[in-house]
Short mmCIF file of C-alpha atoms in Angstrom, two decimals:
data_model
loop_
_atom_site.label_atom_id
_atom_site.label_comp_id
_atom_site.label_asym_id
_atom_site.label_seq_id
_atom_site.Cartn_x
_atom_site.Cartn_y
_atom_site.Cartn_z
CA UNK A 1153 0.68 4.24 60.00
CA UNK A 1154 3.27 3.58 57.38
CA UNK A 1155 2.31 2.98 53.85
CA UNK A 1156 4.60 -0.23 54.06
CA UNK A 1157 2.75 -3.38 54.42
CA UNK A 1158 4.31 -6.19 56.59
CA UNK A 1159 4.07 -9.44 53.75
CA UNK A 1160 2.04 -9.27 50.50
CA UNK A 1161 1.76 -12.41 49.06
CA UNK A 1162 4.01 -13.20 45.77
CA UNK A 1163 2.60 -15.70 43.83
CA UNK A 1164 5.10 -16.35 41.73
CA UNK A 1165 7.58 -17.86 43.78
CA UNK A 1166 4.69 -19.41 45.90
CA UNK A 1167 6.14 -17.91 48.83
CA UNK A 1168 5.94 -14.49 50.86
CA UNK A 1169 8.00 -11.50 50.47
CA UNK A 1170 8.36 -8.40 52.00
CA UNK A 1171 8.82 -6.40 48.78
CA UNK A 1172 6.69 -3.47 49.26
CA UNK A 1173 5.83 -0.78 46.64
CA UNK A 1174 9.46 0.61 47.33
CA UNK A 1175 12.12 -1.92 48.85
CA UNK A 1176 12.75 -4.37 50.78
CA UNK A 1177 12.17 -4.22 54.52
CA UNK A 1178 14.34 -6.68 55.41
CA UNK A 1179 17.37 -5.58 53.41
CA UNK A 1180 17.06 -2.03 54.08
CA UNK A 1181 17.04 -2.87 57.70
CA UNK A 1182 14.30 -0.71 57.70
CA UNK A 1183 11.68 -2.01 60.68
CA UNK A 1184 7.74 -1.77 60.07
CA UNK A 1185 5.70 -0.80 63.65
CA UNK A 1186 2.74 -3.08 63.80
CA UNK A 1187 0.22 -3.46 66.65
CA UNK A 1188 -0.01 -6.57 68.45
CA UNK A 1189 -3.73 -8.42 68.16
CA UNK A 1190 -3.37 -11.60 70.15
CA UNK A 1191 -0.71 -13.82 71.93
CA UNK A 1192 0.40 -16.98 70.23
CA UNK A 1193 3.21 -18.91 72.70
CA UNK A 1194 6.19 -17.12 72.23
CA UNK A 1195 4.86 -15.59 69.44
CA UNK A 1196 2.13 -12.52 68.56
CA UNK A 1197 -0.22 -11.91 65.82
CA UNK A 1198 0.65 -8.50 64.47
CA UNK A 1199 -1.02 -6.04 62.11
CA UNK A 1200 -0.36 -2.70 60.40
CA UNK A 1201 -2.98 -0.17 59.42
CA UNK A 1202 -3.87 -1.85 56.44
CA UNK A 1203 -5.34 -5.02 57.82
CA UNK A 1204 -1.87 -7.45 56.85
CA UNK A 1205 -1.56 -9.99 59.26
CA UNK A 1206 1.83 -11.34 60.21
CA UNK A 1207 2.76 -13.49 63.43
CA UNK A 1208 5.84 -12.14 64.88
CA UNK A 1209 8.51 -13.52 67.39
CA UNK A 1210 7.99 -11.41 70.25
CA UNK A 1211 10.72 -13.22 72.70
CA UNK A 1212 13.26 -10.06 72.52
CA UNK A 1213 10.91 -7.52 73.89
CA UNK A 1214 8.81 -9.25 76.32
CA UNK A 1215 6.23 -9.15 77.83
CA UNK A 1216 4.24 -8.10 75.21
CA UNK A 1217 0.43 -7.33 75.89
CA UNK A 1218 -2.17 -7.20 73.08
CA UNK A 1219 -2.37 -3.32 71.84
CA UNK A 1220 1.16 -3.03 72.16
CA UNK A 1221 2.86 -0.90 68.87
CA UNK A 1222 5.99 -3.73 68.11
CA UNK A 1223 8.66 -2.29 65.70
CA UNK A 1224 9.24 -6.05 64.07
CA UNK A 1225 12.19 -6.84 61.31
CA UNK A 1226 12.53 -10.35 59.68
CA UNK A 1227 9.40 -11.32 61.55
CA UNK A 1228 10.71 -10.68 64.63
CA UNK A 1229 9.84 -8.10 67.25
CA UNK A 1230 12.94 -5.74 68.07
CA UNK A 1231 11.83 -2.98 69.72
CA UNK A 1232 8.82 -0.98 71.42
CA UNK A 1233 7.54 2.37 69.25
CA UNK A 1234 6.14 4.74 71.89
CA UNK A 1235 3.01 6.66 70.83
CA UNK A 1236 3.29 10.30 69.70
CA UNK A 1237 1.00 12.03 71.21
CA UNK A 1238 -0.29 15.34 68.79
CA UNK B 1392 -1.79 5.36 66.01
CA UNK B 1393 0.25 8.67 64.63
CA UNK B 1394 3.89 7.63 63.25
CA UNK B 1395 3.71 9.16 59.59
CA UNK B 1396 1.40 11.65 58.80
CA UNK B 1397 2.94 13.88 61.80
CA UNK B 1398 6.19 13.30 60.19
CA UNK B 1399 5.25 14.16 56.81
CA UNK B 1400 4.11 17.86 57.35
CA UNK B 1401 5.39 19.93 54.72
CA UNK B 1402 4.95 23.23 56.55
CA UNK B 1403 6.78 21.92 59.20
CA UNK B 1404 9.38 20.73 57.37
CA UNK B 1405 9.80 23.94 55.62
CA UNK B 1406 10.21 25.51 59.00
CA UNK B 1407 12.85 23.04 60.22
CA UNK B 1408 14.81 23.54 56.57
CA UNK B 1409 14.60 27.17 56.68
CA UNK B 1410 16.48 26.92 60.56
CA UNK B 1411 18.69 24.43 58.57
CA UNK B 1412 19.89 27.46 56.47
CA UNK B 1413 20.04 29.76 59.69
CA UNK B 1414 22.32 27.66 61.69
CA UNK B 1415 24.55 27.27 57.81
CA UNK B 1416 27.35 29.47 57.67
CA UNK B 1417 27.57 30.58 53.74
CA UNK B 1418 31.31 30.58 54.10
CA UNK B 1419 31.42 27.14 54.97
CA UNK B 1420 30.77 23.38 53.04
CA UNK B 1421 29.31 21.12 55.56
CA UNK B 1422 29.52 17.09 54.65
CA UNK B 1423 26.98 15.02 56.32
CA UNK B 1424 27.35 11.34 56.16
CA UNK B 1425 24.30 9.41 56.42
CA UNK B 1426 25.33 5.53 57.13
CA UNK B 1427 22.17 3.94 56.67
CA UNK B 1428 20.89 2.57 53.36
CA UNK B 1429 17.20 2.98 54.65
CA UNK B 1430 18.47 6.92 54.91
CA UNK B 1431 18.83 7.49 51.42
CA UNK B 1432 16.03 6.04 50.07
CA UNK B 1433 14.05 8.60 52.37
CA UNK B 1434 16.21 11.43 51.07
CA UNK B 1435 15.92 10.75 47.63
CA UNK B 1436 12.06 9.81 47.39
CA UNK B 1437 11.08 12.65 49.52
CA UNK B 1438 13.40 15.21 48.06
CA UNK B 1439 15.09 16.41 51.25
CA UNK B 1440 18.05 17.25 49.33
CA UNK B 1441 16.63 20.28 47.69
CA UNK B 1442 14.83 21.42 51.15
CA UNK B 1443 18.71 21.87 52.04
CA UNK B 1444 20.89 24.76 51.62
CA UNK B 1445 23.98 24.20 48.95
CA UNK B 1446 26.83 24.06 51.16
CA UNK B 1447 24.96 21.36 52.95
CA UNK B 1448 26.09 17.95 51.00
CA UNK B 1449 24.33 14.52 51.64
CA UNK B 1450 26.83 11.81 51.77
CA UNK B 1451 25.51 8.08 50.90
CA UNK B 1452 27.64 5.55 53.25
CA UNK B 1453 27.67 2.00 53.68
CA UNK B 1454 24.62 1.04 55.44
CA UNK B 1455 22.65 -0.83 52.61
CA UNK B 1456 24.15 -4.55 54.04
CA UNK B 1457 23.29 -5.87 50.37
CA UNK B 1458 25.40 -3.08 48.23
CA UNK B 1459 28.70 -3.78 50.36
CA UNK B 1460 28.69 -7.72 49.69
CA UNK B 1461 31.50 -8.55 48.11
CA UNK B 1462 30.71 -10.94 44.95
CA UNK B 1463 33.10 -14.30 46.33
CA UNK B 1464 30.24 -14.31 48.55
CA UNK B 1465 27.32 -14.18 46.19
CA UNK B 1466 29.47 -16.96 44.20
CA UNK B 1467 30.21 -19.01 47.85
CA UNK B 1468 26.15 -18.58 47.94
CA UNK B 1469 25.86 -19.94 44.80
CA UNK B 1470 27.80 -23.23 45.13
CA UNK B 1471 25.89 -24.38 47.79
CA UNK B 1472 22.52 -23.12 46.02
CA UNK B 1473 23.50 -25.58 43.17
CA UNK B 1474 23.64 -28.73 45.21
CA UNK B 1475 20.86 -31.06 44.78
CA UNK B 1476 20.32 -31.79 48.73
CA UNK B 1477 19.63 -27.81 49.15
CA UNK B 1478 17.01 -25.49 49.37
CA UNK B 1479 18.14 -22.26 50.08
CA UNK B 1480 16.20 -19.34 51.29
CA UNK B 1481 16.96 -15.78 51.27
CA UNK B 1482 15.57 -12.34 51.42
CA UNK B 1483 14.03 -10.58 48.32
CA UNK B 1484 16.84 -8.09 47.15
CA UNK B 1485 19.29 -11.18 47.76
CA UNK B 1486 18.10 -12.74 44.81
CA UNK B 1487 19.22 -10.30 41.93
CA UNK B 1488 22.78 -9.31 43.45
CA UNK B 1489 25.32 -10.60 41.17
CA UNK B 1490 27.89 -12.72 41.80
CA UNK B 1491 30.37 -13.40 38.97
CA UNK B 1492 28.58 -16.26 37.03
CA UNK B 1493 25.04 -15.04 37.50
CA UNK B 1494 22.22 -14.09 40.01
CA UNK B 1495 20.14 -16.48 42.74
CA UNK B 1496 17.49 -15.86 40.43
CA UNK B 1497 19.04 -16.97 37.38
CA UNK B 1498 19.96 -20.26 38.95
CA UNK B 1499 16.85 -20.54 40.19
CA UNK B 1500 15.02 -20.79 36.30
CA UNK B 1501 17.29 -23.10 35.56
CA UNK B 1502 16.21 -25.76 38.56
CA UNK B 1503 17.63 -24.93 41.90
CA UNK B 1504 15.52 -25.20 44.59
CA UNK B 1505 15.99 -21.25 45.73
CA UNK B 1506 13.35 -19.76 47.80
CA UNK B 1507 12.19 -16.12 48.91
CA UNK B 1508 11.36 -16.24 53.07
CA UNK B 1509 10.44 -12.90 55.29
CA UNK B 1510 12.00 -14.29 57.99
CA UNK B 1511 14.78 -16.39 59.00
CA UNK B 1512 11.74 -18.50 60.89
CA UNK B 1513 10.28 -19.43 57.56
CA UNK B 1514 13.56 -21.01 56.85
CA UNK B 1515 12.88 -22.92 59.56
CA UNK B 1516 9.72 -23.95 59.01
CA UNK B 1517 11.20 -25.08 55.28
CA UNK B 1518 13.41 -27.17 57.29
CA UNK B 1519 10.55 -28.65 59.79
CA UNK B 1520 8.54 -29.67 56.35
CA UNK B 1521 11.29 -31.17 54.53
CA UNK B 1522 13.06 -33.41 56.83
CA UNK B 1523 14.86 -34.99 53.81
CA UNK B 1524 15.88 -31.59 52.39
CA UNK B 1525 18.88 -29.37 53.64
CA UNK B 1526 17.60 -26.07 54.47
CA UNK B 1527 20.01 -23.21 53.79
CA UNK B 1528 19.28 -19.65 54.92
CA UNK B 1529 21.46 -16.69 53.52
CA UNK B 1530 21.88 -14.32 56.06
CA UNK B 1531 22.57 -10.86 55.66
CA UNK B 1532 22.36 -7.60 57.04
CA UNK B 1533 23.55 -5.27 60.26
CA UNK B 1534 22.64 -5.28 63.68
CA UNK B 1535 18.72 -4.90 63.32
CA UNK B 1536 18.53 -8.45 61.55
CA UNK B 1537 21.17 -10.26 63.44
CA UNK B 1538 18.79 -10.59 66.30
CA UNK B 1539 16.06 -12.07 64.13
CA UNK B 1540 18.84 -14.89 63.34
CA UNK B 1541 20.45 -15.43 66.19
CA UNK B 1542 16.44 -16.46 67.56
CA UNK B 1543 15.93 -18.56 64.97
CA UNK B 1544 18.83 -20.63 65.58
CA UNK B 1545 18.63 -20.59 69.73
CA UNK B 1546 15.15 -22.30 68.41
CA UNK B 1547 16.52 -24.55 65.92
CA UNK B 1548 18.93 -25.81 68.34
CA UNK B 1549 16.09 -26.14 70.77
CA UNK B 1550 14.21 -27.93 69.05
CA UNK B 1551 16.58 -30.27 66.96
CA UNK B 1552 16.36 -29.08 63.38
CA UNK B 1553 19.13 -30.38 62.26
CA UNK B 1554 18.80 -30.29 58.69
CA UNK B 1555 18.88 -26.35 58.84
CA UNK B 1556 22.36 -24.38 58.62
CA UNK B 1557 22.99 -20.64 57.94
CA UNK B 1558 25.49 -19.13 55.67
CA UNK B 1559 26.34 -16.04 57.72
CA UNK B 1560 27.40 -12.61 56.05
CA UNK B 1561 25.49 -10.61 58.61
CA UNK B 1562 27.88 -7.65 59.43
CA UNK B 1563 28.20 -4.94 62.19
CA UNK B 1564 27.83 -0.83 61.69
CA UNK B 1565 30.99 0.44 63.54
CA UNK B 1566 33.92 -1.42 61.93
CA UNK B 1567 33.13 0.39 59.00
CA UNK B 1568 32.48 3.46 60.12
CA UNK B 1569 35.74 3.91 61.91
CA UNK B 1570 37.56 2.83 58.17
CA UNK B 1571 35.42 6.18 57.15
CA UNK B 1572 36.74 8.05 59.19
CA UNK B 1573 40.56 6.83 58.64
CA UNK B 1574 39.65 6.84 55.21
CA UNK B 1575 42.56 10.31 53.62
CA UNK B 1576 40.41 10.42 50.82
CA UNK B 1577 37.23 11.43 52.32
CA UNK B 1578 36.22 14.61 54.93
CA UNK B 1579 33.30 14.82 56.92
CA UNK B 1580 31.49 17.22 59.06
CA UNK B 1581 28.72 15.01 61.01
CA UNK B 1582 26.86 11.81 60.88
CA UNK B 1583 22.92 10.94 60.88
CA UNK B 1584 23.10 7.69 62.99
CA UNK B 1585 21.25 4.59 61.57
CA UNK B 1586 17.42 4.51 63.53
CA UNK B 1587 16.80 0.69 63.30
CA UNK B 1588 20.36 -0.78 64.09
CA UNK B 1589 20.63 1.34 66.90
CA UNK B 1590 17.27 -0.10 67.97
CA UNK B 1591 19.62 -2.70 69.09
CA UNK B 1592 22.98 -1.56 69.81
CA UNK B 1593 21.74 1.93 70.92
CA UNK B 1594 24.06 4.67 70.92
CA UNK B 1595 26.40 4.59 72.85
CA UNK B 1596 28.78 2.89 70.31
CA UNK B 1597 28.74 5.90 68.28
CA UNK B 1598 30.79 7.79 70.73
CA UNK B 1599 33.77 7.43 69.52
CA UNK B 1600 32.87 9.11 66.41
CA UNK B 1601 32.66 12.13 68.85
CA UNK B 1602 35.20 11.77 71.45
CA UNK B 1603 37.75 10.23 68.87
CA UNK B 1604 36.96 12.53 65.92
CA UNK B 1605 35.35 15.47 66.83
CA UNK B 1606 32.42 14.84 64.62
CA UNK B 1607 28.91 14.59 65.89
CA UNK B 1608 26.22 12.24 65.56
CA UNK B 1609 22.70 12.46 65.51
CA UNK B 1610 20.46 9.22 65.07
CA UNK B 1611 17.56 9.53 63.14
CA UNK B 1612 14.48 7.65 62.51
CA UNK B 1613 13.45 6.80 58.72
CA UNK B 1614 10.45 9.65 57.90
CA UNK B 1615 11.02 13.09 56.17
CA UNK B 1616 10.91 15.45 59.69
CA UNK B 1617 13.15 12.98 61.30
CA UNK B 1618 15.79 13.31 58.44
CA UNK B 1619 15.26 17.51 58.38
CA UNK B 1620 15.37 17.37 62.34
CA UNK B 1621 18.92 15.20 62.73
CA UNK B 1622 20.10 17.47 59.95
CA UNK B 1623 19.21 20.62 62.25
CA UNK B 1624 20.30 18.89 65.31
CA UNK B 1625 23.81 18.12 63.56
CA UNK B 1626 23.99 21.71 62.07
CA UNK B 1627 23.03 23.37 65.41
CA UNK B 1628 26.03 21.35 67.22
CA UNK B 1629 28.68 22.38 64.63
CA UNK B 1630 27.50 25.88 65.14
CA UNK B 1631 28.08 26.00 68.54
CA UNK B 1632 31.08 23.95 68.59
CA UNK B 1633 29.79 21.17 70.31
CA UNK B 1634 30.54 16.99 69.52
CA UNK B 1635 28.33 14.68 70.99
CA UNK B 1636 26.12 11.82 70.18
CA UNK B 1637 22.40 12.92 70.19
CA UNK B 1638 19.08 10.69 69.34
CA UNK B 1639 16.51 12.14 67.54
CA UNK B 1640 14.80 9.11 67.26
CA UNK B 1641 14.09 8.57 71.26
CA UNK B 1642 10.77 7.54 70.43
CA UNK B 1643 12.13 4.34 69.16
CA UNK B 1644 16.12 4.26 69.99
CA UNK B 1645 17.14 3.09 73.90
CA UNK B 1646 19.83 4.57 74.47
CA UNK B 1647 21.27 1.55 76.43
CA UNK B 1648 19.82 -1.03 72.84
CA UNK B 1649 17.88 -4.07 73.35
CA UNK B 1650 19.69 -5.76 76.07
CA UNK B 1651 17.66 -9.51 75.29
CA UNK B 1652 18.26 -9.17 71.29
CA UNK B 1653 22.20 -8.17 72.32
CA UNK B 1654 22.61 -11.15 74.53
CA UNK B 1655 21.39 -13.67 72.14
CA UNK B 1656 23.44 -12.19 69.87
CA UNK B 1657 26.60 -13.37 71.13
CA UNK B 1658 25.46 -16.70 72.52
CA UNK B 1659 24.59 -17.45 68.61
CA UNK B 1660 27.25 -15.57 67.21
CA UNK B 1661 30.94 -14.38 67.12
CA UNK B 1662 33.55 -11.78 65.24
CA UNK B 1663 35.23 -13.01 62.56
CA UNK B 1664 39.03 -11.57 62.62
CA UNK B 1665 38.24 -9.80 59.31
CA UNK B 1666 35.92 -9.62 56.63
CA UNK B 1667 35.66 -8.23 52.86
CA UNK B 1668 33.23 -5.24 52.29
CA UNK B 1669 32.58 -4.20 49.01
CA UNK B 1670 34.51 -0.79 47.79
CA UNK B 1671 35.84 -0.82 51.82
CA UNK B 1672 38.25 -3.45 51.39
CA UNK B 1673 38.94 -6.69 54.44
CA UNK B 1674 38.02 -5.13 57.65
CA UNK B 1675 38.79 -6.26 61.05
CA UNK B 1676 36.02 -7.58 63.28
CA UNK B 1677 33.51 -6.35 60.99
CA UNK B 1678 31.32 -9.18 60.30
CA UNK B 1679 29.81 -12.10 62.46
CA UNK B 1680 30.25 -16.00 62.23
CA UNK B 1681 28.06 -18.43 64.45
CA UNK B 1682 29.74 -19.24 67.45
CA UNK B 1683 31.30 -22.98 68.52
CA UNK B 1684 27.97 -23.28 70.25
CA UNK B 1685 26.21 -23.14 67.31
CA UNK B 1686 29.23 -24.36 64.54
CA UNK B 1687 26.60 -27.80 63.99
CA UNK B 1688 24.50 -24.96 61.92
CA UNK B 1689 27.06 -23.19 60.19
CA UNK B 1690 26.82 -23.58 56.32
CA UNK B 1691 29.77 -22.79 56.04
CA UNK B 1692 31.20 -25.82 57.82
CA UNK B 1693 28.61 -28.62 56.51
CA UNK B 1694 29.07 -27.85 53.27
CA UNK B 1695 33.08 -26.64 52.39
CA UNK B 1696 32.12 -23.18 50.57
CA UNK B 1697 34.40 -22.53 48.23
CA UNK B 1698 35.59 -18.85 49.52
CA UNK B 1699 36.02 -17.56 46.36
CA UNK B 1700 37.29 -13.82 46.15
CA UNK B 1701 35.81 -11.89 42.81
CA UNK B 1702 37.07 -8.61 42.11
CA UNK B 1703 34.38 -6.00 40.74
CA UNK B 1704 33.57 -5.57 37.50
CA UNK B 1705 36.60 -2.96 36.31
CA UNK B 1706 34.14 -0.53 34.97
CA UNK B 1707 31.86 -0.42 38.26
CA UNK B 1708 32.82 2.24 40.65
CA UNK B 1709 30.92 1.17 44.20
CA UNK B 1710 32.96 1.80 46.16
CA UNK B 1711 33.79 5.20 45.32
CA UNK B 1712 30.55 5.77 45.41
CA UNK B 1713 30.27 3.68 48.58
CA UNK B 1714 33.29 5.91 49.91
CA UNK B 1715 31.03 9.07 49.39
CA UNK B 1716 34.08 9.71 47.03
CA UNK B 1717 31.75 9.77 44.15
CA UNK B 1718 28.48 10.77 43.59
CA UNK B 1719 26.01 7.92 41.77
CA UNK B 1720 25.74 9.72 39.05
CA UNK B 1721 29.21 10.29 38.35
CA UNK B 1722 29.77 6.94 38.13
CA UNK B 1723 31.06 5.77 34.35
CA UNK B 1724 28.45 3.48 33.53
CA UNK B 1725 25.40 4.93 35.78
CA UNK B 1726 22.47 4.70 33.74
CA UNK B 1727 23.95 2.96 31.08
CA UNK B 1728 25.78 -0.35 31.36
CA UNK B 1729 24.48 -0.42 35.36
CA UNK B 1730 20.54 0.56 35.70
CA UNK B 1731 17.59 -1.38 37.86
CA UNK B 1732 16.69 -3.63 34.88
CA UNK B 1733 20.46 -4.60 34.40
CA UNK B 1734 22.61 -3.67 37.61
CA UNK B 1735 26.47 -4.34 37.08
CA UNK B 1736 27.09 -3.13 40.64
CA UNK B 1737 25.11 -3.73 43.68
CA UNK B 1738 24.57 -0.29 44.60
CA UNK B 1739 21.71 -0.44 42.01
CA UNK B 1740 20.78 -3.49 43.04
CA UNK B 1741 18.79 -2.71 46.52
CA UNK B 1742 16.64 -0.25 46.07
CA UNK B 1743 17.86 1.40 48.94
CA UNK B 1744 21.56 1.44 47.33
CA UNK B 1745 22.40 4.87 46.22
CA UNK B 1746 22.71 4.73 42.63
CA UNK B 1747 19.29 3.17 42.29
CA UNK B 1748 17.64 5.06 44.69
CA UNK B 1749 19.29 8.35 42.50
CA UNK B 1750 17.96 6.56 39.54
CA UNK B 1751 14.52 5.94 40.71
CA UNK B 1752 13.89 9.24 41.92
CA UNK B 1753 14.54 10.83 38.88
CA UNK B 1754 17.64 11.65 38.99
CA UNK B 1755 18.49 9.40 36.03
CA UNK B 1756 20.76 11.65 34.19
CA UNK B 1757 24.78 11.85 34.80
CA UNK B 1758 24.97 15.80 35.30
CA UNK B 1759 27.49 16.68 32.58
CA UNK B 1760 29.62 19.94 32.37
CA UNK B 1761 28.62 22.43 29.74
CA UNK B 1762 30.13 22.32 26.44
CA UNK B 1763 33.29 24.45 26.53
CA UNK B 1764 33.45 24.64 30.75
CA UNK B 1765 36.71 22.74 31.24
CA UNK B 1766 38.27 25.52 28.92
#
């Protein structure tokens, strides 16, 4: 799983951000693949390997079951990442 | 699940680089473009570089959406930042690009309301919260953040936010890389394909690049292997002659895109006739405006921008570096006037701009001639 977490909270602007220990994921239009835990609506509750939680706008790749590997950008889903199989 | 171990095998990836120098003829310099931003950060933290033969050159293009903005927009940003009404929301690396009179940061410490967001939804939520507040969101970026826009305002319009507007500098991947290739000043063999924006599009709308110009393409997905394995997949078609568009990245990349993302994509948006890109110059139909549909949530509209045009700072040299022309390091003020701490141009802004993902990566030092070598 990558070593890129989906949001880390940032105190200091009393917000979230997506800087990870080496960019930005949003303005590196770099997408994180994060595994879908339950459906919210129109939305999913996502997480990557290390536990971060992040509900993600899944309306662009429906349907969407929970297990389901979601490569999401900008909190929204925007693709499927199919399983490699070793 | 398995995406990055399996693509971080350094045996493997010796293999594939050693095939690499197989399929290289000695006699020959080989150029290889890669567009995306996202690219060269991988390159330079993981070293692919020196896995490569030397008549195999990296070139850094345009694909970093923040290091091609020209500053007019940062300053058009800026304005509407400083209104009282406003909060305006933005993604992280937009905060410290400069635009001629400062940073979004810098205005920030001194009082306007200027706030980080994830996602283009947290603007919106902003907005839902602060019904007496104007809720600006600065969007930026190619094709694989457009989408997450273009949903958030199908939703705002849904559901009646209408105290939330977007100032749109969101731009598309092909314009530029058809200036590229008309560019006199610039030759190149091949091009690694950007993974994530192709997610999207897909890639068929890199055929040109091989029917057109004879140069193949090969999109690649973001780890190590998939770098070293476009790389081989390039070099293996210019050894045997052939041009075509080929995805390495299949595990990810539909060929035919994300039909649902593309379609609300141009209900929400539109091409604007032409648009400046840092170091590139005003391109046609390069960038993307909301559409009359959704004009009611156009910042650009509600609040008169200014439309400033700034040139760069004279001593900054993007866009040669932009241009491939230039190396990051070869720059006149790399390292020196322009670092992380202080960038004077925005390739050192992002991180994944060249010059700061040279810089990072320890490759802080311009490369100088030795004494006595231009005799």
């Amino acid at each position: 799983m990558p070593e890129k977490v989906a949001v880390k909270p940032d105190a200091w602007l009393g917000t979230t951000c997506t800087l990870d220990h080496d960019g930005c994921v949003v303005c590196s239009d770099a997408g994180i693949a994060l595994r879908v835990v339950s459906l919210q609506g129109e939305d999913a509750l996502c997480q990557d390997a290390a536990g971060n939680e992040a509900l993600i706008a899944i309306e662009l790749v429906a349907p969407v079951r929970v297990g389901d590997v979601l490569l999401t950008h900008g909190g929204v889903a925007i693709g499927r990442v199919g399983e490699v199989v070793t | 699940m398995k995406y990055v171990n399996e693509f971080r095998n350094a045996g493997i990836a010796q293999a594939v680089a050693a095939q690499i120098a197989t399929l290289a003829d000695p006699q020959r310099h080989y150029k290889v473009m890669e567009i995306c931003g996202g690219h060269t950060h991988t390159i330079y933290r993981h070293g692919i570089k020196d896995l490569l033969p030397e008549q195999v050159e990296l070139v850094h293009g345009p694909g970093c959406p923040v290091c091609v903005l020209p500053m007019g927009r940062v300053d058009d940003g800026i304005a509407v930042a400083e209104r009282s009404e406003v909060i305006f929301t933005c993604f992280g690396d937009m905060m410290r690009v400069p635009g001629s009179k400062g940073t979004l940061l810098e205005i920030k410490a001194q009082g306007a309301d200027v706030r980080m967001v994830y996602s283009p939804l947290d603007a919106l939520r902003i907005a839902k919260e602060n019904p007496d507040r104007e809720v600006v969101f600065f969007a930026i970026g190619f094709e694989t953040t457009a989408p997450s826009t273009a949903l958030t305002l199908k939703r705002a319009k849904r559901e009646g936010i209408r105290n939330f507007s977007v100032f749109c500098n969101h731009v598309t991947i092909v314009p530029p890389v058809r200036a590229l290739l008309d560019s006199p000043d610039l030759r190149l063999d091949a091009f690694i394909g950007p993974g994530h924006v192709s997610t999207v599009i897909g890639c068929r709308p890199y055929e040109f690049i091989a029917t057109d110009y004879g140069k193949p393409v090969a999109v690649a997905g973001f780890e190590p292997l998939d770098l070293l394995q476009s790389i081989m997949m390039l070099m293996r078609q210019l050894a045997e002659g052939r041009c075509e568009v080929e995805n390495q990245y299949s595990r990810i990349v539909p060929w035919e895109g994300n039909l649902p993302a593309l379609k609300s994509m141009s209900e929400v948006f539109e091409l604007r006739p032409y648009f400046e890109w840092r170091g590139l110059g005003f391109i046609a139909q390069s960038a993307l405006k909301l559409s009359q549909d959704y004009a009611d949530f156009d910042s650009e509209i509600r609040f008169s921008v200014p439309g400033v045009r700034v040139a760069d700072p004279k001593a900054c040299q993007c866009g040669e570096v932009l241009k491939g022309v230039l190396k990051p390091w070869e720059c006149r003020v790399f390292g020196s006037a322009c670092t992380p701490e202080h960038p004077l141009g925005t390739l050192m802004v992002s991180s994944e701009g060249a010059c700061a993902a040279y810089f990072n990566f320890g490759r802080k030092t311009r490369e100088r001639e030795p004494v006595g070598a231009a005799e």
